[in-house]
Each structure stands twice: as C-alpha cells, then as structure tokens.
Amino acid sequence: MPHYRGRFAPTPSGPLHFGSLVAALASYLDARQAGGEWLLRIENIDPPRCVPGAADAIPRQLAAFGLHWDGPVLWQHDRDAAYRTALESLIARQLAYPCSCSRKQWRDYPIYPGWCRDGLSEPDAPAAWRLRSDRGLRPVTWEDRLFGHQHFDPALLGDVVLQRKDGLWAYQLAVVVDDADQGISDVVRGFDLLDNTPWQRALQHALALPVPRYLHLPLILGEGEQKLSKQNHAPPIPEDTEAARPLLHAALAALDQRPPAELATAPVAEQLAWGVTHWSVARIRPQSTRRIAAPSD
Ligand code: GLU
C-alpha cells in the first residue's frame, strides 16, 4: 500500500465548529492509525469568504485538541503559479475554454449548456474558464469508503468552472492540484462534498493526476436540523485544551467510535491515543446526516 498521507483543508470562512472538529478528527485518526502523515491546508483562495482572524484561529483550535499536523501549513493564496500551470495544460489540450455567459442566462437549464465551447458568446465580456465535459471524459466512478459505489455521468456534471470571471481560482481546480502536489493518498471530509468529488475525479483524469481514496462522513446537524456551518454561525470550538476534553469525547461519539464514558475528562492526548488504537470506519453508520445535540461550549 502506498504511504498514507491525509489532510485537513478548512476554508477560513470562520473559526472551526463542532462539525469541522468531527471531520478533522476522523481524518487525523485515519492517518495516524495507518502510520501516515496528516497535513493542514488553509483553503483561502476566495478572499471575500475569508473572515479576518479565522485563519489564525484554526491552527490554535486544532492544537488545543491535540490535532498536530505534519510539516508547514500550505496556504492556497501562495499557489497561484501551480493553478495557472494546471489550467494552461488543460487549455493546451483543448480541455478548457473561456466562457462569458452569466448564471442568469442559463438559469432555466440544470447545468451550464456549454454555449461558449466553440467560441465566446460575448467576446468583449469578462470570461471564466471551464472544463470541457464532452471530450474524452469517462463516466466517473469510485468506491467511497463509507458510502460505497458512486457513479456519475460526465454529461450530467457539466463544464465546471476552473477560474472565475473575477480571476479567482475555483475550489475544484485548487483542491485537485493541491491534493496531487501534496501527495495526498486519502481524503476524509464531510458528506456535503461527496457531490463535488465527481468533478474532482474528472479533473484528476483530465490532468493525469493520481487519484486519492475518499471517505465522506455524516454531516453533523445542529438545532433546527441545520448543518453546522461557519456561515450559519455555529459556535466555535475552544482554543483551550481543558475545555476541549468533553468536545473531543463528543466528536469520537459522533463518529460512532463508542469511547468509554470516563474518557470524557481525560486529557486530549489520552483521548486521541484511545481514538487512534480503536479507530474503525466500519463502525460509522453510513448516514448522510447525523443529528446530535451539539455541545455548545
Ligand atoms: N475547504 C473545504 C471546506 O472547508 C474542504 C475541502 C476539502 O476537504 O476537500 O469545506
């Protein structure tokens, strides 16, 4: 088996909340049990979405929970040249094209209909770059480690945006280039990203990149059955390691790992050691969402 390398890749659109903790913890335990590395990447390619202070708070929050990463943090704002090289390689093989259409123009279609594939519909308007989904792309299939066989028809995926009209890189391109450059063997993340994976697989294929394994996790729902998210202001997890203890225990429980009750007051290092030894993906119930009473502090 190739060397295991996992990663946690938060967008600093707010500090980490309990849902992010569950994703970080699963990815950490999976890597450490495999004797692998675990990297941290801050996905800050979209400045308007980044909340001041969040990118600095995230490493402190992880450290409070004992979730120590290997090597330097990778910042997406430093990765412009890598994304550009990838886009240029697609353009050179006619797998990417500029598109000036606005969302409003194709709002009656389920996916972008590819109007600009053979030439810009408005030559003087600002243009985004899109991947051609009609050229040599095979059906996208993979075995998710929790949700099993996945199958997507590229014709139904559409021509995903690679670079936006405002020049910002799209998440799909950035994540694929970074996962490949960082040598990521295993992606472990929330179920909300499962339906992004086909685009990422299609892009890996188009760029001839190695393909990681994927494990998507049930999403944690908070009060009112809403996904915990930075956008809906889920409470941040603490930066204090004492306060982290009961939350770490709750996160192990949310992943169906059945930690002993008395572990809830143990130092985070002890809880993580227990977690690494007992980590079992087979125990996680394959549900897309998980309603738990999210601890509030
Ligand atoms: N940056 C994404 C987020 O915070 C996660 C990306 C990924 O794990 O692929 O939702």
PDB file of N, CA, C and O and ligand atoms in Angstrom, residues 7-13 20 41-44 49 76 171 175 179 187-190 192-193 200 214 216 227 230, ligand 1:
ATOM      1  N   ARG A   7      -5.110  14.846   4.954  1.00  0.00           N
ATOM      2  CA  ARG A   7      -5.063  16.305   5.137  1.00  0.00           C
ATOM      3  C   ARG A   7      -6.385  16.808   5.684  1.00  0.00           C
ATOM      4  O   ARG A   7      -7.438  16.180   5.557  1.00  0.00           O
ATOM      5  N   PHE A   8      -6.296  17.967   6.335  1.00  0.00           N
ATOM      6  CA  PHE A   8      -7.487  18.702   6.730  1.00  0.00           C
ATOM      7  C   PHE A   8      -7.372  20.029   6.004  1.00  0.00           C
ATOM      8  O   PHE A   8      -6.306  20.648   6.013  1.00  0.00           O
ATOM      9  N   ALA A   9      -8.451  20.442   5.333  1.00  0.00           N
ATOM     10  CA  ALA A   9      -8.340  21.572   4.400  1.00  0.00           C
ATOM     11  C   ALA A   9      -9.462  22.585   4.615  1.00  0.00           C
ATOM     12  O   ALA A   9     -10.297  22.800   3.732  1.00  0.00           O
ATOM     13  N   PRO A  10      -9.509  23.221   5.799  1.00  0.00           N
ATOM     14  CA  PRO A  10     -10.621  24.146   6.055  1.00  0.00           C
ATOM     15  C   PRO A  10     -10.527  25.445   5.255  1.00  0.00           C
ATOM     16  O   PRO A  10      -9.433  25.929   4.961  1.00  0.00           O
ATOM     17  N   THR A  11     -11.691  25.972   4.919  1.00  0.00           N
ATOM     18  CA  THR A  11     -11.803  27.331   4.375  1.00  0.00           C
ATOM     19  C   THR A  11     -11.940  28.269   5.570  1.00  0.00           C
ATOM     20  O   THR A  11     -12.798  28.032   6.426  1.00  0.00           O
ATOM     21  N   PRO A  12     -11.115  29.303   5.659  1.00  0.00           N
ATOM     22  CA  PRO A  12     -11.206  30.169   6.846  1.00  0.00           C
ATOM     23  C   PRO A  12     -12.359  31.174   6.758  1.00  0.00           C
ATOM     24  O   PRO A  12     -12.173  32.373   6.901  1.00  0.00           O
ATOM     25  N   SER A  13     -13.561  30.625   6.515  1.00  0.00           N
ATOM     26  CA  SER A  13     -14.735  31.490   6.447  1.00  0.00           C
ATOM     27  C   SER A  13     -15.315  31.677   7.843  1.00  0.00           C
ATOM     28  O   SER A  13     -16.385  32.247   8.015  1.00  0.00           O
ATOM     29  N   SER A  20     -16.710  20.796  11.987  1.00  0.00           N
ATOM     30  CA  SER A  20     -15.344  20.752  11.440  1.00  0.00           C
ATOM     31  C   SER A  20     -14.451  19.884  12.318  1.00  0.00           C
ATOM     32  O   SER A  20     -13.561  19.191  11.811  1.00  0.00           O
ATOM     33  N   ARG A  41      -3.994  22.314   5.346  1.00  0.00           N
ATOM     34  CA  ARG A  41      -4.016  23.262   4.218  1.00  0.00           C
ATOM     35  C   ARG A  41      -5.119  24.278   4.474  1.00  0.00           C
ATOM     36  O   ARG A  41      -6.266  23.904   4.726  1.00  0.00           O
ATOM     37  N   ILE A  42      -4.782  25.539   4.405  1.00  0.00           N
ATOM     38  CA  ILE A  42      -5.798  26.585   4.601  1.00  0.00           C
ATOM     39  C   ILE A  42      -6.285  27.008   3.219  1.00  0.00           C
ATOM     40  O   ILE A  42      -5.519  27.538   2.410  1.00  0.00           O
ATOM     41  N   GLU A  43      -7.567  26.761   2.966  1.00  0.00           N
ATOM     42  CA  GLU A  43      -8.129  26.988   1.627  1.00  0.00           C
ATOM     43  C   GLU A  43      -8.692  28.412   1.544  1.00  0.00           C
ATOM     44  O   GLU A  43      -9.908  28.620   1.609  1.00  0.00           O
ATOM     45  N   ASN A  44      -7.777  29.355   1.380  1.00  0.00           N
ATOM     46  CA  ASN A  44      -8.178  30.768   1.391  1.00  0.00           C
ATOM     47  C   ASN A  44      -8.065  31.398  -0.002  1.00  0.00           C
ATOM     48  O   ASN A  44      -7.594  32.523  -0.132  1.00  0.00           O
ATOM     49  N   ARG A  49     -14.761  35.384   1.057  1.00  0.00           N
ATOM     50  CA  ARG A  49     -15.362  34.433   2.002  1.00  0.00           C
ATOM     51  C   ARG A  49     -14.549  34.298   3.292  1.00  0.00           C
ATOM     52  O   ARG A  49     -15.007  33.666   4.246  1.00  0.00           O
ATOM     53  N   GLN A  76      -3.396  28.376   0.323  1.00  0.00           N
ATOM     54  CA  GLN A  76      -3.765  28.428  -1.096  1.00  0.00           C
ATOM     55  C   GLN A  76      -3.431  29.781  -1.737  1.00  0.00           C
ATOM     56  O   GLN A  76      -3.257  29.850  -2.939  1.00  0.00           O
ATOM     57  N   TYR A 171     -12.569  26.395  -6.342  1.00  0.00           N
ATOM     58  CA  TYR A 171     -12.226  25.343  -5.373  1.00  0.00           C
ATOM     59  C   TYR A 171     -11.889  24.024  -6.065  1.00  0.00           C
ATOM     60  O   TYR A 171     -10.919  23.355  -5.707  1.00  0.00           O
ATOM     61  N   VAL A 175      -8.319  22.370  -5.252  1.00  0.00           N
ATOM     62  CA  VAL A 175      -8.252  21.212  -4.352  1.00  0.00           C
ATOM     63  C   VAL A 175      -7.569  20.025  -5.044  1.00  0.00           C
ATOM     64  O   VAL A 175      -6.778  19.291  -4.442  1.00  0.00           O
ATOM     65  N   ASP A 179      -4.140  18.557  -3.694  1.00  0.00           N
ATOM     66  CA  ASP A 179      -4.107  17.165  -3.225  1.00  0.00           C
ATOM     67  C   ASP A 179      -3.000  16.402  -3.964  1.00  0.00           C
ATOM     68  O   ASP A 179      -2.277  15.610  -3.365  1.00  0.00           O
ATOM     69  N   VAL A 187      -8.522  11.251   1.201  1.00  0.00           N
ATOM     70  CA  VAL A 187      -9.326  12.430   1.520  1.00  0.00           C
ATOM     71  C   VAL A 187     -10.456  11.968   2.449  1.00  0.00           C
ATOM     72  O   VAL A 187     -11.210  11.057   2.106  1.00  0.00           O
ATOM     73  N   VAL A 188     -10.529  12.584   3.618  1.00  0.00           N
ATOM     74  CA  VAL A 188     -11.582  12.270   4.588  1.00  0.00           C
ATOM     75  C   VAL A 188     -12.267  13.595   4.902  1.00  0.00           C
ATOM     76  O   VAL A 188     -11.615  14.527   5.390  1.00  0.00           O
ATOM     77  N   ARG A 189     -13.568  13.721   4.618  1.00  0.00           N
ATOM     78  CA  ARG A 189     -14.246  15.017   4.758  1.00  0.00           C
ATOM     79  C   ARG A 189     -15.751  14.801   4.809  1.00  0.00           C
ATOM     80  O   ARG A 189     -16.234  13.673   4.674  1.00  0.00           O
ATOM     81  N   GLY A 190     -16.487  15.880   4.962  1.00  0.00           N
ATOM     82  CA  GLY A 190     -17.929  15.776   5.183  1.00  0.00           C
ATOM     83  C   GLY A 190     -18.728  15.386   3.938  1.00  0.00           C
ATOM     84  O   GLY A 190     -18.291  15.594   2.805  1.00  0.00           O
ATOM     85  N   ASP A 192     -21.172  16.731   2.633  1.00  0.00           N
ATOM     86  CA  ASP A 192     -21.562  17.850   1.749  1.00  0.00           C
ATOM     87  C   ASP A 192     -20.634  17.950   0.544  1.00  0.00           C
ATOM     88  O   ASP A 192     -20.993  18.587  -0.451  1.00  0.00           O
ATOM     89  N   LEU A 193     -19.447  17.341   0.619  1.00  0.00           N
ATOM     90  CA  LEU A 193     -18.510  17.432  -0.504  1.00  0.00           C
ATOM     91  C   LEU A 193     -18.545  16.200  -1.396  1.00  0.00           C
ATOM     92  O   LEU A 193     -17.843  16.149  -2.416  1.00  0.00           O
ATOM     93  N   GLN A 200     -13.963  16.531  -9.192  1.00  0.00           N
ATOM     94  CA  GLN A 200     -12.545  16.404  -8.833  1.00  0.00           C
ATOM     95  C   GLN A 200     -11.936  15.176  -9.503  1.00  0.00           C
ATOM     96  O   GLN A 200     -10.809  15.221 -10.001  1.00  0.00           O
ATOM     97  N   TYR A 214     -11.360   8.101  -1.119  1.00  0.00           N
ATOM     98  CA  TYR A 214     -12.271   9.076  -0.499  1.00  0.00           C
ATOM     99  C   TYR A 214     -13.113   8.426   0.590  1.00  0.00           C
ATOM    100  O   TYR A 214     -13.621   7.313   0.408  1.00  0.00           O
ATOM    101  N   HIS A 216     -16.235   9.910   2.892  1.00  0.00           N
ATOM    102  CA  HIS A 216     -17.104  11.020   3.298  1.00  0.00           C
ATOM    103  C   HIS A 216     -17.827  10.644   4.584  1.00  0.00           C
ATOM    104  O   HIS A 216     -18.154   9.477   4.799  1.00  0.00           O
ATOM    105  N   LYS A 227     -27.388  22.060   9.023  1.00  0.00           N
ATOM    106  CA  LYS A 227     -25.979  21.683   9.011  1.00  0.00           C
ATOM    107  C   LYS A 227     -25.198  22.712   9.840  1.00  0.00           C
ATOM    108  O   LYS A 227     -25.424  23.908   9.690  1.00  0.00           O
ATOM    109  N   LYS A 230     -19.960  27.398   9.198  1.00  0.00           N
ATOM    110  CA  LYS A 230     -19.411  28.691   9.592  1.00  0.00           C
ATOM    111  C   LYS A 230     -20.380  29.785   9.169  1.00  0.00           C
ATOM    112  O   LYS A 230     -20.534  30.786   9.856  1.00  0.00           O
TER     113      LYS A 230
HETATM  114  N1  GLU B   1     -12.248  23.821   2.127  1.00  0.00           N
HETATM  115  C1  GLU B   1     -13.383  22.937   2.165  1.00  0.00           C
HETATM  116  C2  GLU B   1     -14.279  23.300   3.337  1.00  0.00           C
HETATM  117  O1  GLU B   1     -13.829  23.921   4.298  1.00  0.00           O
HETATM  118  C3  GLU B   1     -12.987  21.478   2.330  1.00  0.00           C
HETATM  119  C4  GLU B   1     -12.257  20.985   1.160  1.00  0.00           C
HETATM  120  C5  GLU B   1     -11.960  19.506   1.172  1.00  0.00           C
HETATM  121  O2  GLU B   1     -11.839  18.879   2.240  1.00  0.00           O
HETATM  122  O3  GLU B   1     -11.805  18.990   0.082  1.00  0.00           O
HETATM  123  O4  GLU B   1     -15.437  22.948   3.292  1.00  0.00           O
END
